[in-house]
XYZ file of C-alpha atoms in Angstrom:
399
model
C 10.559 56.200 31.985
C 10.991 52.938 33.819
C 10.028 52.836 37.671
C 13.073 53.053 39.826
C 13.753 49.685 41.883
C 15.137 50.028 45.181
C 17.478 47.055 46.192
C 19.103 46.897 49.841
C 21.898 44.670 50.790
C 22.369 43.772 54.494
C 26.156 43.127 55.136
C 29.356 43.970 53.528
C 31.463 41.016 53.575
C 32.438 38.835 50.559
C 28.659 38.032 49.532
C 27.134 41.096 50.329
C 30.050 43.248 48.250
C 29.397 40.950 45.116
C 25.547 40.774 45.216
C 25.661 44.713 45.624
C 28.305 45.145 42.702
C 26.602 43.098 40.454
C 22.929 44.561 41.102
C 24.495 47.687 39.783
C 24.231 46.314 36.084
C 20.660 48.043 35.876
C 20.671 52.117 35.493
C 17.120 51.845 36.974
C 18.052 49.987 40.205
C 19.581 51.925 43.437
C 21.476 49.750 45.483
C 22.130 50.543 49.502
C 24.754 48.444 51.309
C 24.458 48.698 55.182
C 27.238 47.740 57.141
C 28.681 48.357 60.785
C 31.954 49.188 59.497
C 33.285 51.691 57.273
C 35.941 49.552 55.756
C 35.763 45.962 54.191
C 37.250 43.290 56.422
C 39.335 40.338 54.633
C 38.192 37.939 57.092
C 40.726 35.111 55.530
C 43.308 37.251 56.431
C 42.449 38.061 60.108
C 44.909 35.721 61.457
C 47.455 37.457 60.097
C 46.008 40.768 62.044
C 46.388 38.500 64.840
C 50.217 37.761 64.270
C 50.844 41.178 62.899
C 51.841 40.576 59.063
C 48.580 42.208 57.513
C 45.937 44.490 58.925
C 43.013 42.431 56.953
C 41.483 45.662 56.141
C 40.746 47.278 52.640
C 38.946 50.409 51.889
C 35.622 50.135 50.189
C 36.442 52.567 47.607
C 38.360 49.925 46.193
C 35.990 46.974 46.254
C 32.384 48.716 45.992
C 31.073 49.915 42.824
C 30.845 53.680 42.667
C 26.859 53.720 42.092
C 26.399 51.483 45.565
C 25.434 53.843 48.630
C 27.192 52.908 51.642
C 25.348 53.241 55.173
C 27.607 52.291 58.041
C 25.054 51.262 60.775
C 23.603 48.260 61.936
C 20.202 46.481 60.940
C 18.305 45.959 64.241
C 14.921 44.488 62.491
C 13.765 43.699 59.439
C 9.633 44.563 58.564
C 9.114 42.095 55.782
C 5.393 43.546 55.268
C 6.473 47.016 55.307
C 9.527 46.462 53.288
C 11.681 48.168 55.661
C 14.802 47.843 58.006
C 15.285 49.372 61.572
C 18.613 50.922 62.387
C 20.707 50.978 65.348
C 21.088 54.723 64.899
C 17.055 54.424 65.129
C 16.443 55.454 61.253
C 14.912 53.258 59.176
C 15.600 52.294 55.482
C 12.934 51.121 52.933
C 13.523 48.572 50.178
C 11.323 46.781 47.017
C 13.925 43.856 47.349
C 16.392 42.711 50.183
C 19.460 40.851 50.169
C 20.299 39.220 53.209
C 24.240 38.489 53.669
C 24.797 39.199 57.232
C 27.644 36.729 57.344
C 28.990 34.625 60.310
C 30.801 35.333 63.382
C 31.895 33.405 66.486
C 29.633 30.585 67.917
C 28.665 30.411 71.571
C 31.452 28.239 72.941
C 29.147 26.865 75.496
C 31.928 25.680 77.517
C 32.091 26.861 81.053
C 34.819 29.835 81.113
C 35.285 30.372 77.821
C 33.101 33.486 77.126
C 34.882 34.949 80.177
C 38.519 34.010 79.509
C 39.166 33.048 75.889
C 39.329 35.364 72.749
C 37.525 34.970 69.872
C 38.899 35.925 66.380
C 35.934 35.672 63.886
C 35.483 39.215 63.647
C 37.712 42.426 63.394
C 36.451 43.550 66.781
C 37.198 40.449 68.405
C 40.867 40.493 66.659
C 41.386 44.048 67.967
C 40.410 43.340 71.556
C 43.049 40.130 71.566
C 45.663 42.378 70.172
C 46.638 44.461 73.439
C 46.355 41.296 75.167
C 48.982 39.426 73.293
C 51.268 42.772 73.233
C 51.215 42.697 76.968
C 51.946 38.966 77.702
C 55.758 38.208 77.724
C 57.358 36.542 74.960
C 57.518 33.417 77.097
C 53.747 33.506 77.742
C 51.854 30.172 77.276
C 49.156 30.662 74.334
C 46.530 28.260 73.408
C 44.450 28.381 70.300
C 41.187 26.010 70.839
C 39.871 24.757 67.404
C 41.491 22.465 64.505
C 40.219 24.326 61.520
C 41.693 26.822 59.130
C 41.287 29.713 61.602
C 42.914 27.770 64.429
C 45.930 26.154 62.476
C 46.783 29.503 60.699
C 46.485 31.742 63.861
C 48.654 28.693 65.799
C 51.435 28.849 63.108
C 51.480 32.901 62.723
C 52.066 33.217 66.407
C 54.381 30.479 66.589
C 56.480 31.583 63.588
C 57.001 34.929 65.624
C 58.264 32.959 68.549
C 55.679 32.549 70.765
C 54.911 29.128 72.865
C 51.788 27.871 71.387
C 49.426 24.805 72.095
C 47.062 23.857 69.408
C 43.908 22.179 71.121
C 41.867 20.388 68.266
C 38.722 18.681 70.175
C 39.176 15.979 67.711
C 41.232 15.647 64.391
C 43.681 17.968 63.242
C 42.323 19.591 60.374
C 38.949 17.655 59.965
C 38.230 18.768 56.186
C 41.862 17.685 54.788
C 42.893 14.384 52.933
C 45.140 12.437 55.281
C 48.100 13.396 53.349
C 47.267 17.197 53.764
C 46.740 16.609 57.416
C 50.221 14.915 57.586
C 51.766 18.084 55.841
C 50.141 20.461 58.050
C 51.056 18.233 61.459
C 54.529 18.525 60.026
C 54.465 22.214 59.358
C 53.128 23.013 62.987
C 55.881 20.863 64.228
C 58.555 22.410 62.493
C 57.410 25.909 64.266
C 57.209 24.257 67.316
C 53.340 24.190 67.813
C 52.234 21.499 70.391
C 49.211 19.749 68.992
C 46.940 18.037 70.963
C 44.164 16.103 69.113
C 41.917 13.156 69.401
C 38.594 12.969 71.728
C 40.396 13.313 74.909
C 41.661 17.037 73.706
C 37.967 18.275 73.955
C 38.008 21.333 76.231
C 35.568 21.179 78.928
C 36.249 24.287 80.936
C 38.362 27.535 80.490
C 39.921 29.137 83.505
C 41.872 32.498 83.738
C 45.311 30.457 83.369
C 44.682 26.992 81.935
C 42.581 24.878 79.730
C 41.017 21.792 80.958
C 40.629 18.859 78.674
C 38.256 15.677 78.670
C 40.872 13.347 80.098
C 41.570 15.669 82.848
C 44.508 17.239 81.835
C 45.098 21.211 82.478
C 46.880 23.023 79.787
C 48.719 26.140 81.094
C 47.527 29.177 78.882
C 47.767 32.811 79.745
C 46.298 33.887 76.405
C 43.388 31.389 75.477
C 42.080 32.024 71.522
C 38.856 30.509 70.585
C 38.334 29.564 67.016
C 36.209 26.465 67.171
C 32.957 26.902 65.098
C 31.049 29.435 63.751
C 27.832 31.267 64.220
C 25.212 33.447 62.394
C 23.805 36.632 63.620
C 19.515 35.804 65.007
C 18.595 38.996 62.754
C 16.307 36.855 60.464
C 14.784 34.875 63.223
C 14.257 38.019 65.538
C 12.496 39.416 62.575
C 10.176 36.291 62.183
C 11.715 35.108 59.339
C 12.147 31.068 58.827
C 15.710 30.005 59.808
C 17.346 26.705 60.170
C 18.721 25.536 63.539
C 21.634 27.414 63.237
C 20.023 30.754 62.404
C 20.548 31.082 58.813
C 17.763 32.152 56.364
C 15.855 29.021 54.976
C 15.493 29.910 51.097
C 14.480 27.884 47.898
C 17.111 27.125 45.309
C 17.194 30.699 43.983
C 18.137 31.823 46.947
C 14.662 33.206 47.677
C 13.242 33.072 51.034
C 10.427 30.826 51.945
C 8.820 33.312 53.387
C 8.817 36.374 51.446
C 9.812 36.509 47.434
C 11.186 40.039 47.871
C 13.893 38.821 50.273
C 16.963 36.938 49.045
C 19.838 35.636 50.957
C 23.771 35.035 50.212
C 26.634 33.900 52.053
C 27.357 32.204 55.254
C 23.588 33.476 56.431
C 21.924 31.083 53.718
C 20.295 27.728 53.936
C 18.925 26.924 50.322
C 16.735 23.889 50.547
C 18.043 23.332 54.098
C 21.294 21.906 52.384
C 23.818 25.049 53.261
C 27.201 25.166 51.687
C 30.119 25.321 53.900
C 30.784 28.556 55.151
C 33.730 30.877 54.112
C 34.617 33.237 51.237
C 34.659 30.370 48.585
C 31.038 30.301 48.865
C 30.233 33.503 49.473
C 31.695 34.895 46.210
C 29.605 32.676 44.250
C 26.490 33.196 46.226
C 26.349 36.781 46.288
C 26.435 37.646 42.424
C 23.772 34.563 42.311
C 21.531 36.414 45.042
C 21.834 39.336 42.766
C 20.745 37.528 39.607
C 17.706 36.197 41.129
C 16.733 40.073 42.328
C 17.498 41.151 38.759
C 15.427 38.244 37.027
C 12.486 39.318 39.266
C 12.580 42.828 38.385
C 12.633 41.562 34.583
C 9.678 39.732 35.042
C 11.960 36.308 34.523
C 12.058 32.876 36.231
C 15.402 32.848 38.469
C 17.918 30.130 37.859
C 18.603 27.486 40.562
C 22.027 28.041 42.846
C 24.978 26.421 41.617
C 28.024 26.553 43.709
C 31.277 24.260 43.343
C 34.394 24.117 45.448
C 38.106 23.835 44.600
C 39.429 23.083 47.834
C 41.025 24.666 50.833
C 44.064 26.569 51.367
C 45.817 26.874 54.811
C 48.776 29.124 55.667
C 51.512 27.795 58.176
C 53.158 31.231 58.863
C 54.501 33.525 56.096
C 56.647 30.901 54.513
C 54.692 27.650 53.935
C 51.118 26.470 53.452
C 48.989 23.959 52.137
C 46.614 24.006 49.196
C 44.208 20.955 49.988
C 42.392 20.482 46.266
C 38.822 18.853 46.397
C 35.993 17.654 44.131
C 33.491 20.173 43.232
C 30.781 18.836 45.758
C 33.693 20.086 48.689
C 35.383 16.578 49.366
C 39.123 16.708 49.836
C 41.203 14.426 47.449
C 45.027 13.297 47.757
C 46.047 16.244 45.728
C 47.821 18.895 47.365
C 50.290 21.598 47.131
C 52.433 22.485 50.075
C 55.596 24.037 51.348
C 56.518 27.545 49.949
C 54.301 27.024 46.793
C 51.211 26.323 49.149
C 52.026 29.804 50.868
C 52.341 31.350 47.385
C 48.774 29.984 46.437
C 47.390 31.086 49.817
C 48.716 34.597 48.854
C 47.503 34.348 45.509
C 43.884 33.367 46.893
C 43.882 36.458 49.199
C 44.973 38.910 46.635
C 42.472 37.403 43.998
C 39.538 37.448 45.914
C 39.665 41.274 46.377
C 40.668 41.478 42.661
C 37.484 39.756 42.199
C 35.376 41.943 44.101
C 36.990 44.888 42.299
C 36.622 43.760 39.300
C 32.893 42.901 39.841
C 32.606 46.791 40.961
C 34.080 47.589 37.328
C 32.671 45.355 35.199
C 29.308 44.163 36.625
C 28.135 40.772 35.451
C 31.067 40.125 33.174
C 32.183 37.115 35.025
C 29.621 34.765 35.108
C 31.416 31.526 35.329
C 31.973 29.532 38.736
C 32.714 25.839 39.546
C 29.672 23.739 39.533
C 28.473 20.908 41.550
C 26.434 18.382 39.517
C 25.837 16.048 42.777
C 23.727 18.901 44.626
C 20.572 18.344 42.236
C 20.969 14.575 42.594
C 21.048 14.813 46.318
C 17.949 16.961 46.409
C 15.985 14.887 44.041
C 17.028 11.799 46.395
C 15.575 13.851 49.509
C 12.457 14.579 47.529
C 11.862 11.101 46.564
C 12.437 12.160 42.634
C 13.785 9.702 39.794
C 17.039 11.180 38.179
C 16.736 12.429 34.886
C 17.411 9.723 31.899
C 20.461 11.921 31.049
C 21.853 11.605 34.673
C 21.006 8.011 34.719
C 22.943 7.187 31.527
C 25.923 9.676 32.109
């Protein structure tokens, strides 16, 4: 009778759920998922929870394979030598292989007053903290959203559509990822909703107070409620556990997503830094990295050489309230192009993406390993070769 292999997945987000589900392909693998919450959080819908149009929560029974054991707890330390983790409740869980998928959260703003007076919204708990504050504020209260990425744009639009007086402080360009055409569409959509947009280098926030946001050019923007969406950070679990991390705290891995310190530890999602060339944080990369991390573990169990990571992008979709949106297409290497879909069609595409992401998790739970394709970026290998000073393959030279 074959020996059973215990695989532990830390983190029940997009990458962690995909990895856990993919691992159930083998009957001789026992999968345990440790997550601090009893429900799956749709992070790409958290701005809707802020605005009150969606709760952004899905029961794990709908997205997690029946064979996965869910432990609602927080991992506080990883003992790589002893192959076990410690839990916040005081217990331990052993493993043969570990998938590190702790995701990301709000970055330390390092702006005076921001930690005290601004409300981050990168997690469900942070949104739950903000909601009573918004509910208690009058409809005429000034709301300032700091951050010009998708989270900031979507939150500003969501609140403005519900009659809030919103100022979006960019600290630079509006929608920096977007192609100029897409940026113009977003600017027009925000203007139609009544959002005041402050962009450019002079819009960088220098101080946050109880009732205002101060900018680099000296302006003081009145703000009874300040929402902080600028930047992401990752948990320091890997660093605290003595594992190698990059400057942001992501676990350093090779191209098979295997930790550079331990062949029994594999990373996926926002907390992974393969070859010190990490992918953009978000569910688009997470749903690809999760199953590939699982495949690395399954290959090692089978005594086979794991395949190198292969992730490609399709673009970025941004909602502008419930009735408009922008789908910005990109090259597979995550570079935005001129093509975009906007207006009601853009909103429908955004809704489709949100729905299909949950569907993808559920499908993997029912039929693990059936879907093995994903978009691929052929340029990554060339970048790595250039970094190492290697000559490109002959086929690539003549392509």
